[in-house]
Each structure stands twice: as structure tokens, then as C-alpha cells.
mmCIF file of C-alpha atoms in Angstrom:
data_model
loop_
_atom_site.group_PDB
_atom_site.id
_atom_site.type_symbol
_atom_site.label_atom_id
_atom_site.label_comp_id
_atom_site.label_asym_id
_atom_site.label_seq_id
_atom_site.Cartn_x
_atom_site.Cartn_y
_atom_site.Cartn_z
ATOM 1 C CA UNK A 1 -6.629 -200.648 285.012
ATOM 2 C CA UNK A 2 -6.525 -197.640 282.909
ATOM 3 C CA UNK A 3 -9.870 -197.487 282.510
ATOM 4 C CA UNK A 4 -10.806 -196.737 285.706
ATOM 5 C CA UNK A 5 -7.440 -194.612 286.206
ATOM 6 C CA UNK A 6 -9.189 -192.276 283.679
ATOM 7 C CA UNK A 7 -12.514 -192.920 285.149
ATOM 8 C CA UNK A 8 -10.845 -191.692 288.822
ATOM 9 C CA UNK A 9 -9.439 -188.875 286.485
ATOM 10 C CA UNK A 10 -12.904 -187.773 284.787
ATOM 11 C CA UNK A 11 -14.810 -187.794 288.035
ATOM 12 C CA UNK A 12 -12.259 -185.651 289.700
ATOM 13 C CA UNK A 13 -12.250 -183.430 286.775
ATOM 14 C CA UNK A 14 -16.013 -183.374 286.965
ATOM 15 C CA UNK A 15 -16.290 -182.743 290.600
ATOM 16 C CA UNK A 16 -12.888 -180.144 290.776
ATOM 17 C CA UNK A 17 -15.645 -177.466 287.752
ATOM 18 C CA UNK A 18 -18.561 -178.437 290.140
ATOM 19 C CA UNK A 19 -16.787 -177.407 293.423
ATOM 20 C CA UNK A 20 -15.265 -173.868 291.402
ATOM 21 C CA UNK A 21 -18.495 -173.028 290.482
ATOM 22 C CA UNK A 22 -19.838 -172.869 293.964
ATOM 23 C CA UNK A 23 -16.374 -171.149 294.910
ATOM 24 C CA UNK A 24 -17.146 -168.359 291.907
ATOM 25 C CA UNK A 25 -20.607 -168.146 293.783
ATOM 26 C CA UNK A 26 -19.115 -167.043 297.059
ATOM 27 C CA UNK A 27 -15.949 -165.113 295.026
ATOM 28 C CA UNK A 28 -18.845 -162.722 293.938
ATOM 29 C CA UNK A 29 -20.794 -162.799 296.921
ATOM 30 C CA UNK A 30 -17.627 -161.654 298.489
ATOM 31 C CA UNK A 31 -16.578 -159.141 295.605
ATOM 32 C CA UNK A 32 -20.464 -157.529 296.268
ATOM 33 C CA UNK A 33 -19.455 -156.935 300.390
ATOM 34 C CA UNK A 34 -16.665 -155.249 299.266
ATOM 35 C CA UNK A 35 -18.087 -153.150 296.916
ATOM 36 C CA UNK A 36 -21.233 -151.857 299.219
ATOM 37 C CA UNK A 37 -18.508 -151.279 301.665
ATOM 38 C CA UNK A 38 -16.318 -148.963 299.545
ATOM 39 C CA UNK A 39 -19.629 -147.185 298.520
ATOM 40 C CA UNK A 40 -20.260 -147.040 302.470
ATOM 41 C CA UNK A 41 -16.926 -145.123 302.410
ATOM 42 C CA UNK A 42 -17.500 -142.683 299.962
ATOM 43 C CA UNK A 43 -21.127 -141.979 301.129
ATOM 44 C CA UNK A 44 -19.232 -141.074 304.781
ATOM 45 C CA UNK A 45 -16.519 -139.302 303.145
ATOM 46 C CA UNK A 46 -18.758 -137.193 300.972
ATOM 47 C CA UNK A 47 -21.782 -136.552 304.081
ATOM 48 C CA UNK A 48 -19.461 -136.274 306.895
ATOM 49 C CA UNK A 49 -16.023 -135.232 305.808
ATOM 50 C CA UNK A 50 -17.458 -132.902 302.954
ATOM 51 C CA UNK A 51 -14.483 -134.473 300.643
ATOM 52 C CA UNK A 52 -13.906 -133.931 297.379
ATOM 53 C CA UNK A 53 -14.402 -136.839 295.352
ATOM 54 C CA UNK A 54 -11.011 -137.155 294.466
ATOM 55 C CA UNK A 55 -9.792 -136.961 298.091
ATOM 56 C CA UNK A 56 -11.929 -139.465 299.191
ATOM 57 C CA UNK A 57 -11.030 -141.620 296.906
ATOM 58 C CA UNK A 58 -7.427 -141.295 298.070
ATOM 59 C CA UNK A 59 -8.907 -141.846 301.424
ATOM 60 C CA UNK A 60 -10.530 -145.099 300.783
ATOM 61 C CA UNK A 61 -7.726 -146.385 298.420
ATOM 62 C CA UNK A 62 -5.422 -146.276 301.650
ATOM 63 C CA UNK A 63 -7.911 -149.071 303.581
ATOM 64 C CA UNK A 64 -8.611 -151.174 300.884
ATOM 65 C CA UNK A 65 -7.305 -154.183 299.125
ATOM 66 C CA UNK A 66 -6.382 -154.829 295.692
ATOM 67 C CA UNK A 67 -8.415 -154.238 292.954
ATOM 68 C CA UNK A 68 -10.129 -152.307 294.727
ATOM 69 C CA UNK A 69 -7.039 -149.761 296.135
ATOM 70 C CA UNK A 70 -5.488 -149.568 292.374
ATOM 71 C CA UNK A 71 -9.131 -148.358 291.194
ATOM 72 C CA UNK A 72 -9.602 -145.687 293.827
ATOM 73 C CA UNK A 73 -5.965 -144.774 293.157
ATOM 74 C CA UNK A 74 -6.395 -144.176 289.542
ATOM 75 C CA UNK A 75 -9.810 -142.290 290.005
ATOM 76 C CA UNK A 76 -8.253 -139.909 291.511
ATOM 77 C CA UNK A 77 -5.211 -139.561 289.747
ATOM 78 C CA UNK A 78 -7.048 -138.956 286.619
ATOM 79 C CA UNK A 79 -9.310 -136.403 288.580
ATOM 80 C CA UNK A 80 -6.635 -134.705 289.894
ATOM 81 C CA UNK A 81 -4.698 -134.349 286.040
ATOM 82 C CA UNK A 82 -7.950 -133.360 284.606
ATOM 83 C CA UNK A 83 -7.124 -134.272 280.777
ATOM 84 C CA UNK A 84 -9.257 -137.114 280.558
ATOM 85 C CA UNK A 85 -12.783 -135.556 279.591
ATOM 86 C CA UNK A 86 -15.496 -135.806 282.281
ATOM 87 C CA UNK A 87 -15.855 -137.432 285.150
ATOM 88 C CA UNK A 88 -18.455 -139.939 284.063
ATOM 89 C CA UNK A 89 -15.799 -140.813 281.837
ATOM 90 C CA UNK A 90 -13.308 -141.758 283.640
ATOM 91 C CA UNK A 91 -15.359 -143.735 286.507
ATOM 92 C CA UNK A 92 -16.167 -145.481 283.615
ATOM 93 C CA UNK A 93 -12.356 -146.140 281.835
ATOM 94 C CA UNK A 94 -11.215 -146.766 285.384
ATOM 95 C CA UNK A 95 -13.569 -149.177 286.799
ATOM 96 C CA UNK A 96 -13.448 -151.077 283.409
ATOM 97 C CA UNK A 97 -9.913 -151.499 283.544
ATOM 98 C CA UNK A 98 -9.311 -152.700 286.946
ATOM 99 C CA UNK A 99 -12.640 -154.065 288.379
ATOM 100 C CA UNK A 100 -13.228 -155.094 284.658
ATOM 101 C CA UNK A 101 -11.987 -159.058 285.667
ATOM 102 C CA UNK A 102 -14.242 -159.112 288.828
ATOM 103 C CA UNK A 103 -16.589 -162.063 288.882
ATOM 104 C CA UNK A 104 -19.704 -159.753 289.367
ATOM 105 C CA UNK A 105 -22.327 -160.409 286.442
ATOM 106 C CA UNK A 106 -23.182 -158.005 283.184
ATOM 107 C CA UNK A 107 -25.342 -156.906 285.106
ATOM 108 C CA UNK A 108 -24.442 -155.323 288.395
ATOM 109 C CA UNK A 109 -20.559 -154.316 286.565
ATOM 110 C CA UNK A 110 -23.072 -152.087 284.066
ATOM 111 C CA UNK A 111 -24.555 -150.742 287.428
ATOM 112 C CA UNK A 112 -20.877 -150.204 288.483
ATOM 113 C CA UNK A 113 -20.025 -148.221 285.659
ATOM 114 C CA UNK A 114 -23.160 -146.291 285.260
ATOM 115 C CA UNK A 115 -22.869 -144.818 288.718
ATOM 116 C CA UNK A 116 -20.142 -142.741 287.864
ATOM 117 C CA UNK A 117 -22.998 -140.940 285.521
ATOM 118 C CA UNK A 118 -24.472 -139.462 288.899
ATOM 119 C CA UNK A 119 -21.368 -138.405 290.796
ATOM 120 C CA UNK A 120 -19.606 -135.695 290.352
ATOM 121 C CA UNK A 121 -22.143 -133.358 288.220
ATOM 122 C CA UNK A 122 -24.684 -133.220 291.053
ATOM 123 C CA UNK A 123 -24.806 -131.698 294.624
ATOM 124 C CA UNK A 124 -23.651 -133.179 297.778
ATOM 125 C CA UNK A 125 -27.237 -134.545 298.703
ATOM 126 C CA UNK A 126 -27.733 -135.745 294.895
ATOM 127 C CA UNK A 127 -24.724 -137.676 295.079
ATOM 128 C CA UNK A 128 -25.788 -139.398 298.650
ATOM 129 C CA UNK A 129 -29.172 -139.837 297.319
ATOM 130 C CA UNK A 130 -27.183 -142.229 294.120
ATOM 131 C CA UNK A 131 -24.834 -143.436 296.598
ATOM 132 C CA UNK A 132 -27.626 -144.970 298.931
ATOM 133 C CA UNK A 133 -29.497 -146.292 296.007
ATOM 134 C CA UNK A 134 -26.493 -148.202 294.551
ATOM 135 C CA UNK A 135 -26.263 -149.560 298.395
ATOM 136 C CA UNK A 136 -29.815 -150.545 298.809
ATOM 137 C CA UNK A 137 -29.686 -152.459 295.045
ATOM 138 C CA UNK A 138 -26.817 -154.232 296.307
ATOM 139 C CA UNK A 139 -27.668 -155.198 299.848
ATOM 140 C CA UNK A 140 -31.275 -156.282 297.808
ATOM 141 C CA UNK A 141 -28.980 -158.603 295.503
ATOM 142 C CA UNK A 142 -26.760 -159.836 298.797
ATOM 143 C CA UNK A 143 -29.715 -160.679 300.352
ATOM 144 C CA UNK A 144 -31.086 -162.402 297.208
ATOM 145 C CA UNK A 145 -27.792 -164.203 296.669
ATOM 146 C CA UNK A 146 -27.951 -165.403 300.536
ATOM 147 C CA UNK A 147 -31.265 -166.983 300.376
ATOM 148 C CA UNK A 148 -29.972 -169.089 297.151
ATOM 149 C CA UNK A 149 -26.221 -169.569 297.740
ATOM 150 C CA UNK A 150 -26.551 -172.808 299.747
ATOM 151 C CA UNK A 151 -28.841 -174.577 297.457
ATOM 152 C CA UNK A 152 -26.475 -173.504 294.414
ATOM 153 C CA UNK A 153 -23.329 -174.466 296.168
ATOM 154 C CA UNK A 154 -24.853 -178.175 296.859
ATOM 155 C CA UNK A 155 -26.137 -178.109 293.446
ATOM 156 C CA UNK A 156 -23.086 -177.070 291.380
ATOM 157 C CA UNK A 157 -21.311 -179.718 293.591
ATOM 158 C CA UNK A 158 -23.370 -182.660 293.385
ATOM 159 C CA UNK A 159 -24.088 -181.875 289.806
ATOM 160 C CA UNK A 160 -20.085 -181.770 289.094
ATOM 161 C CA UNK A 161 -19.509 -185.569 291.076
ATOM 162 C CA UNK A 162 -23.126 -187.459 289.188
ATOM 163 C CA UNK A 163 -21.949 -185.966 285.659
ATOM 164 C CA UNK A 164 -18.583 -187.014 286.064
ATOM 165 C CA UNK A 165 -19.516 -190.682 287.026
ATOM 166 C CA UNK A 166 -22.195 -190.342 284.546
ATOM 167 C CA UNK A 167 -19.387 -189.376 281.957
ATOM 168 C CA UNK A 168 -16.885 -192.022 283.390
ATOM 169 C CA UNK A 169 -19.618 -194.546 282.836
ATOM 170 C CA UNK A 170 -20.028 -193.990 279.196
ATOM 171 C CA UNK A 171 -16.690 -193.809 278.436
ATOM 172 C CA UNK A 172 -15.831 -197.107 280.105
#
């Protein structure tokens, strides 16, 4: 009887990583909408409201959630006091710190933080030009992500249920 308590227990164990998995899938899926749509912000704040960075970013902060509103509120804080060093600097200190527990990979949080590189020291038009790149890259990964979400969400899920009875197996 405890043997197959423990079983029950390993197999919902098993299955409880598979289906997180597929839920840190869609968290980053999610995380990536946001993202493009706070970069759709600033590109509109920056074209059509000629802002100043650091105004926009108050701007934005207002309408979005948290991490996201702490971030944009910090930017500009730090902007505003102007004894931090460069710009490029703090985009980079700032996004670390509070986007720095996103579930984004490596990858697109070093894409994150290098952005901050091309805003701010260039024109108006430069900084759209970077803007719409970093939009494009990430509506290219959404799109990616989309095509394979499904198939890894089944996966992660079956593969969580068969290697927990696989595991409860061997260990009864």
C-alpha cells in the first residue's frame, strides 16, 4: 500500500515538472508580447509624440504591469538624475535588475540589454530604425515559438506522466 502511495506520489511529481515546463513555454511566449508591445510604445512615443526618452518612458510605465512599470520607472529616474554614466549604461543596470528574473532565454535578455547601446546616442530616425528591428526579431521569434509551442507543450507533458510511471515502475 505504500508502494503505490509513493508510486501515485512519483507520477504526480513527474507529471506536475512536465505540465510547468509547458506553462514556462507560454510564461515566455507571453513575457515576448509584452515586450514587442512596450517597444511598440516607445517607437510611437519617440515618432509621433517626439518624446524624450525619459518621458516616454514615464509614459509607458503608467500603462503597464509589473516588471515591466518598475523598469520604465527606474529608466527614467536614473535619466532624469543623470549620475549614473551613459545611457547605454543604465538600460543595461536597469533592465538587468528588474527584467533580469524574466523567463526569456540568454539569448533574447542579451538582445534586451544590448538595445539600450542604440538609443539614446543616435537621431530620432536611428533610434526607430533599432526600435523596428528589435520588433521584427521578436515578432520572427513569436512566430517561431507559435509554430512549435503546441508540439512542446504535448511533449513536455506526456514526457513528465511516461517518466514518472517509468520511474514509479523501477522503484516498485
Amino acid at each position: 500500500m505504500i508502494r503505490l502511495a509513493g508510486g501515485l506520489m512519483v507520477i504526480g511529481a513527474a507529471s506536475l515538472f512536465g505540465f510547468r515546463a509547458a506553462d514556462a513555454l507560454e510564461e515566455e511566449y507571453r513575457q515576448i508580447q509584452d515586450i514587442r508591445r512596450i517597444m511598440h510604445m516607445l517607437q510611437g512615443e519617440i515618432r509621433y509624440a517626439r518624446s524624450f526618452l525619459s518621458e516616454a518612458f514615464l509614459l509607458i510605465a503608467d500603462t503597464q504591469q509589473e516588471p515591466y512599470a518598475s523598469w520604465l520607472t527606474c529608466l527614467q529616474e536614473k535619466m532624469d538624475l543623470r549620475t549614473e554614466g551613459s545611457f547605454p549604461g543604465i538600460w543595461e543596470e536597469t533592465a538587468r535588475e528588474h527584467l533580469g528574473g524574466l523567463a526569456l532565454k540568454e539569448e533574447e535578455k542579451k538582445r534586451l540589454y544590448d538595445l539600450g547601446q542604440y538609443l539614446g546616442t543616435a537621431d530620432v530616425k536611428m533610434q526607430i530604425s533599432h526600435l523596428q528591428m528589435y520588433v521584427e526579431h521578436l515578432e520572427g521569434r513569436m512566430e517561431e515559438m507559435q509554430r512549435t509551442m503546441q508540439t512542446q507543450k504535448k511533449l513536455y507533458r506526456v514526457l513528465g506522466m511516461s517518466g514518472g510511471i517509468l520511474l514509479a515502475i523501477l522503484l516498485i
